[in-house]
Coordinates of C-alpha atoms in Angstrom, one line a residue:
X21 CA -7.1 -75.6 172.3
X22 CA -7.5 -73.0 174.5
X23 CA -8.8 -71.8 178.2
X24 CA -11.9 -70.8 176.6
X25 CA -12.6 -73.9 175.3
X26 CA -11.9 -75.4 178.5
X27 CA -14.1 -73.4 180.4
X28 CA -16.9 -73.4 178.3
X29 CA -17.1 -77.2 179.1
X30 CA -15.8 -77.2 182.8
X31 CA -18.1 -73.9 183.7
X32 CA -16.0 -71.1 185.6
X33 CA -17.3 -71.5 188.6
X34 CA -14.3 -70.5 191.7
X35 CA -14.3 -71.1 195.4
X36 CA -12.8 -67.9 196.8
X37 CA -12.4 -67.4 200.3
X38 CA -11.3 -64.1 202.4
X39 CA -7.8 -63.3 203.8
X40 CA -9.0 -64.0 207.2
X41 CA -10.3 -67.6 206.7
X42 CA -8.9 -70.1 208.9
X43 CA -6.5 -72.9 207.3
X44 CA -9.3 -75.0 209.0
X45 CA -11.9 -73.8 207.6
X46 CA -10.4 -73.6 204.0
X47 CA -9.1 -77.2 204.7
X48 CA -12.5 -78.4 205.5
X49 CA -13.9 -76.5 202.4
X50 CA -11.4 -78.0 200.0
X51 CA -12.8 -81.5 201.4
X52 CA -16.1 -81.1 201.3
X53 CA -15.6 -79.2 197.4
X54 CA -13.3 -81.9 196.2
X55 CA -11.0 -79.3 195.2
X56 CA -7.2 -78.6 195.4
X57 CA -7.2 -75.0 195.7
X58 CA -9.2 -71.5 196.3
X59 CA -8.5 -68.0 195.1
X60 CA -7.7 -65.3 198.2
X61 CA -10.1 -62.3 197.7
X62 CA -10.4 -59.0 198.7
X63 CA -14.0 -57.7 197.5
X64 CA -13.4 -58.0 193.6
X65 CA -9.4 -58.0 194.0
X66 CA -7.6 -61.2 193.7
X67 CA -4.8 -60.9 196.4
X68 CA -3.8 -64.6 196.8
X69 CA -4.3 -68.6 196.0
X70 CA -4.2 -71.5 198.7
X71 CA -4.0 -74.8 197.7
X72 CA -4.1 -78.1 199.7
X73 CA 0.0 -78.2 199.4
X74 CA 0.0 -74.5 200.9
X75 CA -1.7 -75.8 203.7
X76 CA 0.2 -79.6 204.7
X77 CA 3.3 -76.9 204.3
X78 CA 2.5 -74.5 207.1
X79 CA 1.6 -78.0 209.1
X80 CA 4.9 -79.1 208.9
X81 CA 6.5 -76.2 210.2
X82 CA 3.9 -75.3 212.7
X83 CA 2.3 -78.8 213.6
X84 CA -1.5 -78.4 214.3
X85 CA -1.5 -75.0 215.4
X86 CA -1.6 -73.9 211.8
X87 CA -5.1 -74.5 211.3
X88 CA -5.5 -71.6 212.9
X89 CA -3.7 -69.1 211.1
X90 CA -5.2 -66.6 208.6
X91 CA -5.4 -67.5 205.0
X92 CA -3.3 -64.2 204.2
X93 CA -0.5 -65.2 206.1
X94 CA 0.0 -68.6 204.1
X95 CA -1.4 -68.2 200.6
X96 CA 1.1 -67.6 197.3
X97 CA 0.4 -63.8 196.9
X98 CA 2.7 -63.5 193.7
X99 CA 0.0 -65.2 191.3
X100 CA 0.4 -66.5 187.7
X101 CA -2.6 -66.3 185.4
X102 CA -3.7 -67.2 182.2
X103 CA -5.9 -65.5 179.9
X104 CA -8.9 -66.9 178.0
X105 CA -6.9 -67.3 174.8
X106 CA -3.9 -69.2 176.2
X107 CA -3.3 -72.4 174.6
X108 CA -3.3 -75.8 176.4
X109 CA 0.4 -76.1 175.6
X110 CA 1.1 -72.2 177.2
X111 CA -0.7 -73.5 180.0
X112 CA 1.3 -77.0 180.5
X113 CA 4.7 -75.0 180.0
X114 CA 3.3 -72.2 182.6
X115 CA 2.6 -75.1 185.3
X116 CA 5.2 -77.1 185.0
X117 CA 8.1 -74.3 185.2
X118 CA 6.1 -72.8 188.1
X119 CA 5.7 -76.6 189.5
X120 CA 1.5 -75.3 190.6
X121 CA -1.6 -77.3 189.6
X122 CA -4.3 -74.2 189.2
X123 CA -4.0 -71.4 187.5
X124 CA -6.6 -68.6 187.6
X125 CA -8.2 -67.2 184.5
X126 CA -8.2 -63.1 184.6
X127 CA -9.4 -61.4 181.6
X128 CA -9.8 -57.7 181.0
X129 CA -8.7 -57.3 185.2
X130 CA -11.3 -59.5 186.4
X131 CA -11.8 -63.3 187.4
X132 CA -13.2 -65.9 184.7
X133 CA -12.4 -69.2 185.9
X134 CA -9.6 -71.3 187.4
X135 CA -8.2 -74.0 185.3
X136 CA -6.4 -77.1 187.2
X137 CA -3.9 -79.9 185.8
X138 CA -6.2 -81.9 185.7
X139 CA -8.2 -80.0 183.5
X140 CA -5.4 -78.9 181.1
X141 CA -4.7 -83.1 180.7
X142 CA -8.2 -83.9 180.4
X143 CA -8.4 -81.5 177.1
X144 CA -4.6 -82.7 175.7
X145 CA -6.2 -85.7 175.7
X146 CA -8.9 -85.2 174.2
X147 CA -7.5 -83.2 171.3
X148 CA -4.7 -86.2 171.0
X149 CA -7.7 -88.6 170.6
X150 CA -9.5 -86.6 167.9
X151 CA -6.2 -86.2 166.0
X152 CA -5.8 -89.9 166.1
X153 CA -9.6 -90.1 164.6
X154 CA -8.7 -87.8 162.1
X155 CA -5.4 -89.7 161.1
X156 CA -7.0 -92.6 160.9
X157 CA -9.9 -91.4 158.6
X158 CA -7.1 -89.8 156.2
X159 CA -5.5 -93.5 155.7
X160 CA -8.4 -95.2 155.5
X161 CA -10.0 -93.1 152.4
X162 CA -6.3 -92.5 150.8

Protein backbone atom coordinates (compact mmCIF):
# COMPACT_ATOMS: atom_id res chain seq x y z
CA UNK A 1 0.00 0.00 0.00
CA UNK A 2 1.30 3.45 -0.85
CA UNK A 3 0.51 7.16 -0.45
CA UNK A 4 -1.60 7.27 -3.63
CA UNK A 5 -3.86 4.53 -2.20
CA UNK A 6 -4.29 6.42 1.07
CA UNK A 7 -5.11 9.69 -0.72
CA UNK A 8 -7.59 7.92 -2.99
CA UNK A 9 -9.52 6.82 0.10
CA UNK A 10 -9.14 9.98 2.19
CA UNK A 11 -9.08 12.69 -0.46
CA UNK A 12 -6.58 15.36 -1.36
CA UNK A 13 -8.06 18.38 0.40
CA UNK A 14 -5.47 20.27 2.42
CA UNK A 15 -6.04 23.22 4.76
CA UNK A 16 -3.55 25.98 4.07
CA UNK A 17 -2.83 29.35 5.64
CA UNK A 18 -0.79 32.39 4.70
CA UNK A 19 2.49 33.08 6.51
CA UNK A 20 0.98 36.24 8.01
CA UNK A 21 -1.99 34.53 9.69
CA UNK A 22 -1.80 34.78 13.50
CA UNK A 23 -1.37 31.71 15.66
CA UNK A 24 -4.71 32.52 17.30
CA UNK A 25 -6.45 32.36 13.92
CA UNK A 26 -4.59 29.17 13.02
CA UNK A 27 -5.60 27.59 16.35
CA UNK A 28 -9.26 28.45 15.69
CA UNK A 29 -9.01 26.92 12.21
CA UNK A 30 -7.44 23.73 13.58
CA UNK A 31 -10.21 23.45 16.18
CA UNK A 32 -13.02 24.18 13.68
CA UNK A 33 -11.70 21.64 11.16
CA UNK A 34 -10.69 19.12 13.84
CA UNK A 35 -7.22 18.72 12.35
CA UNK A 36 -3.72 18.75 13.80
CA UNK A 37 -1.75 20.77 11.26
CA UNK A 38 -1.98 23.19 8.35
CA UNK A 39 0.42 23.91 5.54
CA UNK A 40 1.77 27.43 5.20
CA UNK A 41 1.72 28.52 1.57
CA UNK A 42 3.13 31.54 -0.23
CA UNK A 43 1.19 31.45 -3.48
CA UNK A 44 1.74 27.95 -4.86
CA UNK A 45 4.94 27.44 -2.85
CA UNK A 46 4.93 25.34 0.31
CA UNK A 47 6.90 27.36 2.84
CA UNK A 48 6.13 25.57 6.10
CA UNK A 49 3.94 23.40 8.26
CA UNK A 50 2.31 24.51 11.51
CA UNK A 51 0.95 22.00 13.99
CA UNK A 52 -0.91 22.10 17.28
CA UNK A 53 2.36 21.14 18.94
CA UNK A 54 4.10 24.20 17.43
CA UNK A 55 1.39 26.49 18.81
CA UNK A 56 1.52 24.92 22.28
CA UNK A 57 5.32 25.25 22.32
CA UNK A 58 5.06 28.96 21.37
CA UNK A 59 2.53 29.58 24.14
CA UNK A 60 4.74 27.70 26.59
CA UNK A 61 7.67 29.99 25.75
CA UNK A 62 5.87 33.34 25.39
CA UNK A 63 2.52 32.98 27.11
CA UNK A 64 -0.80 33.99 25.57
CA UNK A 65 0.93 36.79 23.65
CA UNK A 66 2.24 34.09 21.30
CA UNK A 67 -1.24 33.91 19.75
CA UNK A 68 -0.55 37.28 18.11
CA UNK A 69 2.61 35.99 16.40
CA UNK A 70 2.49 35.06 12.72
CA UNK A 71 2.55 31.55 11.33
CA UNK A 72 5.85 32.44 9.63
CA UNK A 73 7.52 33.02 13.02
CA UNK A 74 6.56 29.65 14.46
CA UNK A 75 6.15 27.24 11.52
CA UNK A 76 8.56 24.47 10.73
CA UNK A 77 10.25 25.60 7.53
CA UNK A 78 12.48 22.55 7.00
CA UNK A 79 9.67 20.39 5.68
CA UNK A 80 9.94 16.66 5.19
CA UNK A 81 7.61 15.48 2.43
CA UNK A 82 6.59 12.25 0.77
CA UNK A 83 5.56 11.25 -2.75
CA UNK A 84 2.64 9.30 -4.16
CA UNK A 85 4.69 6.11 -4.58
CA UNK A 86 6.10 6.03 -1.05
CA UNK A 87 5.03 2.96 0.92
CA UNK A 88 3.25 2.92 4.27
CA UNK A 89 6.39 1.41 5.82
CA UNK A 90 8.49 4.31 4.47
CA UNK A 91 6.01 6.81 5.93
CA UNK A 92 6.09 5.12 9.32
CA UNK A 93 9.90 5.18 9.35
CA UNK A 94 10.06 8.84 8.30
CA UNK A 95 7.46 9.92 10.88
CA UNK A 96 9.10 7.91 13.66
CA UNK A 97 12.60 9.20 12.89
CA UNK A 98 11.47 12.82 12.59
CA UNK A 99 9.03 12.59 15.51
CA UNK A 100 6.23 14.28 13.58
CA UNK A 101 2.66 13.35 12.73
CA UNK A 102 2.02 14.99 9.35
CA UNK A 103 3.69 14.70 5.94
CA UNK A 104 2.81 16.90 2.99
CA UNK A 105 2.56 14.93 -0.25
CA UNK A 106 4.46 16.56 -3.09
CA UNK A 107 4.48 15.24 -6.65
CA UNK A 108 6.17 17.02 -9.57
CA UNK A 109 6.84 20.04 -7.32
CA UNK A 110 3.11 20.42 -6.60
CA UNK A 111 1.21 19.86 -3.39
CA UNK A 112 -0.88 16.69 -3.80
CA UNK A 113 -2.24 16.19 -0.26
CA UNK A 114 -1.25 15.56 3.33
CA UNK A 115 -0.88 12.31 5.27
CA UNK A 116 -1.27 12.06 9.05
CA UNK A 117 -0.06 9.32 11.35
CA UNK A 118 -3.75 8.41 11.83
CA UNK A 119 -4.07 7.80 8.08
CA UNK A 120 -0.97 5.61 8.14
CA UNK A 121 -2.13 3.56 11.14
CA UNK A 122 -5.64 3.12 9.69
CA UNK A 123 -4.31 1.81 6.39
CA UNK A 124 -1.64 -0.36 8.01
CA UNK A 125 -4.31 -2.00 10.17
CA UNK A 126 -6.52 -2.56 7.11
CA UNK A 127 -3.56 -4.11 5.30
CA UNK A 128 -2.86 -6.42 8.25
CA UNK A 129 -6.52 -7.49 8.46
CA UNK A 130 -6.53 -8.33 4.73
CA UNK A 131 -3.32 -10.36 5.09
CA UNK A 132 -4.73 -12.22 8.09
CA UNK A 133 -7.94 -13.03 6.24
CA UNK A 134 -5.99 -14.25 3.20
CA UNK A 135 -3.93 -16.56 5.44
CA UNK A 136 -7.06 -17.80 7.18
CA UNK A 137 -8.67 -18.65 3.81
CA UNK A 138 -5.46 -20.32 2.61
CA UNK A 139 -5.32 -22.52 5.72
CA UNK A 140 -9.04 -23.33 5.54
CA UNK A 141 -8.73 -24.41 1.89
CA UNK A 142 -5.58 -26.51 2.42
